[in-house]
CSV table of C-alpha atoms in Angstrom, one decimal:
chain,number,residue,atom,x,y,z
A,23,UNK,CA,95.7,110.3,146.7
A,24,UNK,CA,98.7,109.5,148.9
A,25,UNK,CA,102.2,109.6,148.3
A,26,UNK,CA,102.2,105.6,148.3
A,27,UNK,CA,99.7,105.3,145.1
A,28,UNK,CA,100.7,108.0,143.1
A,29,UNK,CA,102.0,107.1,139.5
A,30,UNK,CA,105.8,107.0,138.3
A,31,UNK,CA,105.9,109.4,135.3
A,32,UNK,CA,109.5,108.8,133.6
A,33,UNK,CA,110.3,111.9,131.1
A,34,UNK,CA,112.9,111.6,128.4
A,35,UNK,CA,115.2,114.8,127.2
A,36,UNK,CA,115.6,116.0,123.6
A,37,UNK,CA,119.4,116.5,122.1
A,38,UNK,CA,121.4,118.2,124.3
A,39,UNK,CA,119.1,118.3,127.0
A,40,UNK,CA,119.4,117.1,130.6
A,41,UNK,CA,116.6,117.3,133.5
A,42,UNK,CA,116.7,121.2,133.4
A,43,UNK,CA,114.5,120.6,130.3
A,44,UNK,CA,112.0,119.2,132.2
A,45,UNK,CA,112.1,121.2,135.2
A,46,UNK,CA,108.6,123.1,134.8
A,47,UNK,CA,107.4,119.3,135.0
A,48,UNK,CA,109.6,118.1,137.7
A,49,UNK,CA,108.1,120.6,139.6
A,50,UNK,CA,104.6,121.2,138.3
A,51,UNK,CA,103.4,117.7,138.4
A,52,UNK,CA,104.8,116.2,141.6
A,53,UNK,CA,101.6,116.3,143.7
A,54,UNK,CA,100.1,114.2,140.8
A,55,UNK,CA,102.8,111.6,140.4
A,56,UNK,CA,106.4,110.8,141.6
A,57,UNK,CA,108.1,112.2,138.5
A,58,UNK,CA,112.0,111.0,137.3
A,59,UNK,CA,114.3,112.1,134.3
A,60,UNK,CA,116.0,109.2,132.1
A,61,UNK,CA,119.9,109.8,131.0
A,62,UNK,CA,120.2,109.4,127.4
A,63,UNK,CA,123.6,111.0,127.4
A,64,UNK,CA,125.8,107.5,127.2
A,65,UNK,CA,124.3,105.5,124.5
A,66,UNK,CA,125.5,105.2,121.5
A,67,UNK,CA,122.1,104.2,119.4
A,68,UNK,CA,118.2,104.8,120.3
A,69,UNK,CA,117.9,101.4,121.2
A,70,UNK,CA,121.0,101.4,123.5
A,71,UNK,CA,119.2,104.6,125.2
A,72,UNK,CA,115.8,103.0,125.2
A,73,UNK,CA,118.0,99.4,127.2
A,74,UNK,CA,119.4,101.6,129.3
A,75,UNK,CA,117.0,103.7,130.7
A,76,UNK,CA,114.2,101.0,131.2
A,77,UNK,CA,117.4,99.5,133.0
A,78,UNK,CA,117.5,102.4,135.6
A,79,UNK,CA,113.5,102.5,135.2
A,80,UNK,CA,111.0,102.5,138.8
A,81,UNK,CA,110.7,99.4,139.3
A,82,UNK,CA,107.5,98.0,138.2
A,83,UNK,CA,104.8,100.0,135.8
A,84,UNK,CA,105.3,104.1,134.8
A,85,UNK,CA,104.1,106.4,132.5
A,86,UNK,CA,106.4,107.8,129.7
A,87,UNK,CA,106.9,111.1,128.3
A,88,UNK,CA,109.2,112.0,125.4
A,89,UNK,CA,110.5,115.3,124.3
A,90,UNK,CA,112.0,115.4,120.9
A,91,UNK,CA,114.7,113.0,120.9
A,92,UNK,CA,113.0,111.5,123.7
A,93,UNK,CA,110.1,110.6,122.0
A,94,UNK,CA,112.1,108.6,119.7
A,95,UNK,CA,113.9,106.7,122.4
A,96,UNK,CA,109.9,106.7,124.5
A,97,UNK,CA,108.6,104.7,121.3
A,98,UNK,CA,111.9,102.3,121.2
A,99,UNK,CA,111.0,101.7,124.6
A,100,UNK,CA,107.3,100.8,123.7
A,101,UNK,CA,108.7,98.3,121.7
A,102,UNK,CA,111.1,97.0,123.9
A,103,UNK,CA,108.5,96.6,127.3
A,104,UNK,CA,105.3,97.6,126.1
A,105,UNK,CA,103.9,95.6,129.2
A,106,UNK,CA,106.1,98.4,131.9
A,107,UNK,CA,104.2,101.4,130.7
A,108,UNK,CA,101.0,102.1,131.7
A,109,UNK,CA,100.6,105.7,129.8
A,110,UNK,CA,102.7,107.3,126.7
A,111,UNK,CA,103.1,111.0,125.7
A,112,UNK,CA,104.7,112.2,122.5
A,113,UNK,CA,106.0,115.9,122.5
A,114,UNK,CA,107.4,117.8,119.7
A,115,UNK,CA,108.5,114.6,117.8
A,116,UNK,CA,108.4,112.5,115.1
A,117,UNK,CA,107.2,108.5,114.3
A,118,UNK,CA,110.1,108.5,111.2
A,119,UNK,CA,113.2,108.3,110.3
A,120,UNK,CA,115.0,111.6,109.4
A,121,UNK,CA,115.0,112.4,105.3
A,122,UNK,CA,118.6,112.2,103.7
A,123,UNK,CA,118.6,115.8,104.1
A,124,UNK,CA,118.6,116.2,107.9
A,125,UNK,CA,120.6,113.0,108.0
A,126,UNK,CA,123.2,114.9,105.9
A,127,UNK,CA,122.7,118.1,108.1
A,128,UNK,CA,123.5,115.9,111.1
A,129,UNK,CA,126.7,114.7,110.1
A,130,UNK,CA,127.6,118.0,109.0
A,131,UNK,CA,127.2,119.5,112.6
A,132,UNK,CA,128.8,116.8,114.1
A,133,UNK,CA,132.1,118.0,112.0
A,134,UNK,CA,131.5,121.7,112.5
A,135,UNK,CA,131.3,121.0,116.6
A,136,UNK,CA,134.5,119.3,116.7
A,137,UNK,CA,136.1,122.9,116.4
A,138,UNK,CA,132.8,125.6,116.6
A,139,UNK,CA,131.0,123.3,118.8
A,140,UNK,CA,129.4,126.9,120.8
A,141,UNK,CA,128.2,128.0,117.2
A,142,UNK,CA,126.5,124.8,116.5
A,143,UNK,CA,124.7,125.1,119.6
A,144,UNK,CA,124.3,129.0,118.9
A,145,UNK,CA,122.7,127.8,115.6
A,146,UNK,CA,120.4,125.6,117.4
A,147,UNK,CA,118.5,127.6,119.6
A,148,UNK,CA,116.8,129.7,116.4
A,149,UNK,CA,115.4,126.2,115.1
A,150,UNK,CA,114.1,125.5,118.4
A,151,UNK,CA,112.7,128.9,119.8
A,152,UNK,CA,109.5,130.8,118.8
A,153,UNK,CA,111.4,134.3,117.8
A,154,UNK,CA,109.9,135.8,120.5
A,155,UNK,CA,111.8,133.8,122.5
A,156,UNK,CA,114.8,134.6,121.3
A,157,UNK,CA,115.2,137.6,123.3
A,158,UNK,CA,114.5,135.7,126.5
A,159,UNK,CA,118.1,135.8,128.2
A,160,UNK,CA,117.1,133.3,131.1
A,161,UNK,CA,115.5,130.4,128.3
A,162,UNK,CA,118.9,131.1,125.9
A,163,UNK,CA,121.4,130.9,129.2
A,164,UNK,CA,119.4,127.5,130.3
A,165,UNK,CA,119.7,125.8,126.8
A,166,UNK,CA,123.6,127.1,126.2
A,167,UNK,CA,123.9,125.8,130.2
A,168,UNK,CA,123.0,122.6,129.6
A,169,UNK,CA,124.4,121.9,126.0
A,170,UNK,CA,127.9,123.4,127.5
A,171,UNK,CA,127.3,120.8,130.7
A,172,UNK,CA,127.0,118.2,128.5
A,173,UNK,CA,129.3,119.0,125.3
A,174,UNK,CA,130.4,118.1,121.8
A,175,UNK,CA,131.1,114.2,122.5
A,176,UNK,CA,127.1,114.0,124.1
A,177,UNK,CA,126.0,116.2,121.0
A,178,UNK,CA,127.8,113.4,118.4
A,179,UNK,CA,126.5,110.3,119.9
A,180,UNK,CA,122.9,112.0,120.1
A,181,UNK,CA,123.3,113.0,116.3
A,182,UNK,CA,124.6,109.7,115.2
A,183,UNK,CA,121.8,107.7,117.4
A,184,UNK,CA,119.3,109.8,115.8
A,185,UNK,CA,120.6,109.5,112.1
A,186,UNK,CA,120.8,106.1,112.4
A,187,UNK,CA,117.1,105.2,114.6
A,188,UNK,CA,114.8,102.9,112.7
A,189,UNK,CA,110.8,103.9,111.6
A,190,UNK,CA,108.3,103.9,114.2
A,191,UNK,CA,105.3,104.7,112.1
A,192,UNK,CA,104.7,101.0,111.4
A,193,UNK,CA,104.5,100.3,114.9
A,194,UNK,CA,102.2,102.7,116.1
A,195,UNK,CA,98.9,100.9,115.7
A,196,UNK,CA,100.4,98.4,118.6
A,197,UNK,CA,100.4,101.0,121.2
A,198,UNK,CA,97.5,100.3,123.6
A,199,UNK,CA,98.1,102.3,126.7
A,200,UNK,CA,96.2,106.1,127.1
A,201,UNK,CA,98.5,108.4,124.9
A,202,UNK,CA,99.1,112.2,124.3
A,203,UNK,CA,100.4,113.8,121.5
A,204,UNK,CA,101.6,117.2,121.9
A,205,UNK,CA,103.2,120.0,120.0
A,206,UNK,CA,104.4,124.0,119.5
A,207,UNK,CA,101.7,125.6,116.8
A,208,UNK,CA,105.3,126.9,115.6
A,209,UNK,CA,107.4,123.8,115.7
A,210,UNK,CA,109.7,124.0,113.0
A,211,UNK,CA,111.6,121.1,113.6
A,212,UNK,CA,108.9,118.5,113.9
A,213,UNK,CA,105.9,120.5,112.7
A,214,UNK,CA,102.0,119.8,113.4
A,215,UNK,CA,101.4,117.2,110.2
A,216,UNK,CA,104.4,114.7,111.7
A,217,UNK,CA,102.3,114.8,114.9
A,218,UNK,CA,98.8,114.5,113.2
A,219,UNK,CA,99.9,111.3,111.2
A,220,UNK,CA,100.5,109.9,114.7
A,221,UNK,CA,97.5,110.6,116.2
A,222,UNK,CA,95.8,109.1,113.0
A,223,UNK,CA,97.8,105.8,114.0
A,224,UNK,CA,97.4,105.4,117.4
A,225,UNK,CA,94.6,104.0,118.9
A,226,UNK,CA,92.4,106.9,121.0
A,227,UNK,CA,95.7,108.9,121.1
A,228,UNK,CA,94.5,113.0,121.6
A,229,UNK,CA,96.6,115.7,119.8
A,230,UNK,CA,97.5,119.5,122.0
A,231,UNK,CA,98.6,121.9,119.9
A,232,UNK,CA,100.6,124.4,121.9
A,233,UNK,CA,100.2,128.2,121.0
A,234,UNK,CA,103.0,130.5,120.9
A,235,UNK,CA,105.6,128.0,121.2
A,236,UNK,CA,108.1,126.7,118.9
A,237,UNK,CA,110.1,123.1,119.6
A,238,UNK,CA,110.6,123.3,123.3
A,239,UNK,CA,107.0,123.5,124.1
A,240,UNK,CA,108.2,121.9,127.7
A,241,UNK,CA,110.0,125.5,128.3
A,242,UNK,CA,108.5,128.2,126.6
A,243,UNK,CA,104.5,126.8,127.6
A,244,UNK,CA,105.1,125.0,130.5
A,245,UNK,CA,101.5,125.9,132.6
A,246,UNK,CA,99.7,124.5,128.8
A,247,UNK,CA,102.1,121.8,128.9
A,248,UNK,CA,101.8,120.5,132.3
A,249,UNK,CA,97.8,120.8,132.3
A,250,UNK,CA,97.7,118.6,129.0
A,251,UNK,CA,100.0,116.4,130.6
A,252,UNK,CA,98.5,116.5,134.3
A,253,UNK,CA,95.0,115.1,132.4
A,254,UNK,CA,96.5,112.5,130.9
A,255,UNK,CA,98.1,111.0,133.7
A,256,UNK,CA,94.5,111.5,135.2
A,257,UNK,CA,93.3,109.0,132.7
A,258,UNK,CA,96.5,107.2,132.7
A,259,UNK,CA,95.9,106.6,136.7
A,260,UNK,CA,91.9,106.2,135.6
């Protein structure tokens, strides 16, 4: 396959993420397709994010992959152009809305990061890492790089988009392009069931479950990651 016909794969971040989070994929997967990372750091909503990056899009047709956060703003934008994506992969995310609870829990780290915004992030990476990654200095630095890069105005945005972002589940038996639905075995934050139900809704969809990984399956399994992803762009191109 030449350069010419290769696919546009667009990949979206989680919260407090940039393309860093991606980079395994960047990498991994440009032979296969001509890969690009969306900015959902502006916004102020999941439907703003969605406008804007199908705004800034490849021209023409791409495949989609959201991570986390991403994935919410990846199904916004199946609803906003379902015609401009050709594939859609679902990673370590969720169809609904958040409970009251994590509602309430967002809000509350939005306040705390106004003055402790390094221990809300320092309280993040234990919800997002396996444990045995928590001793892996080079994946900590990378997450505290890029949540530092971006900082506590990015973080409340993302929080407040997120709290506020409408149910997808109902709209999930609409999708019609090849879809993947991956997660960590260990994902705390959006564990295995969340991404079940989904599968259950959307037609043909295939789940991966990721072993030894926690939330950030993107990072801490990227070779897994990038082979589930690599064969669903193969049907995706198919």
């Amino acid at each position: 396959m030449n350069s010419h016909s290769l696919p546009h794969l667009l990949l979206l971040p989680g919260l407090l993420h940039d393309a860093r989070v991606w980079q395994h994929q960047t990498a991994g997967l440009a032979n296969i397709a001509h890969v690009s990372v969306g900015d959902l750091t502006k916004a102020t909503s999941i439907a703003g994010m969605a406008a804007s990056v199908l705004s800034r899009a490849p021209a023409g047709a791409f495949a989609l992959a959201g991570l986390s956060m991403g994935g919410y703003v990846a199904l916004e934008m199946m609803r906003q152009a379902p015609e401009r994506i050709t594939g859609l992969a679902l990673l370590d995310t969720s169809a609904r809305t958040d409970t009251p609870t994590t509602r309430e829990n967002r809000y509350a780290a939005v306040q705390s990061a106004q003055t402790h915004f390094q221990q809300v992030v320092d309280e993040l990476i234990p919800k997002q890492l396996l444990p045995a990654h928590f001793d892996d200095v080079w994946l900590v630095n990378l997450i505290h790089s890029m949540a530092n890069d971006l900082g506590e105005q990015v973080f409340s945005r993302q929080q407040h988009a997120m709290a506020k972002r409408i149910n997808s589940f109902p709209f999930l038996h609409l999708i019609r392009c090849p879809s993947l639905v991956l997660c960590g075995r260990e994902d705390g934050i959006t564990p295995i069931g969340l991404h079940q139900e989904m599968v259950n809704e959307i037609p043909g969809a295939g789940l991966i479950i990721v072993n030894d990984s926690g939330h950030l399956s993107v990072l801490e399994q990227p070779l897994r990651v990038n082979e589930a992803l690599s064969q669903w762009l193969a049907g995706v191109a198919g």
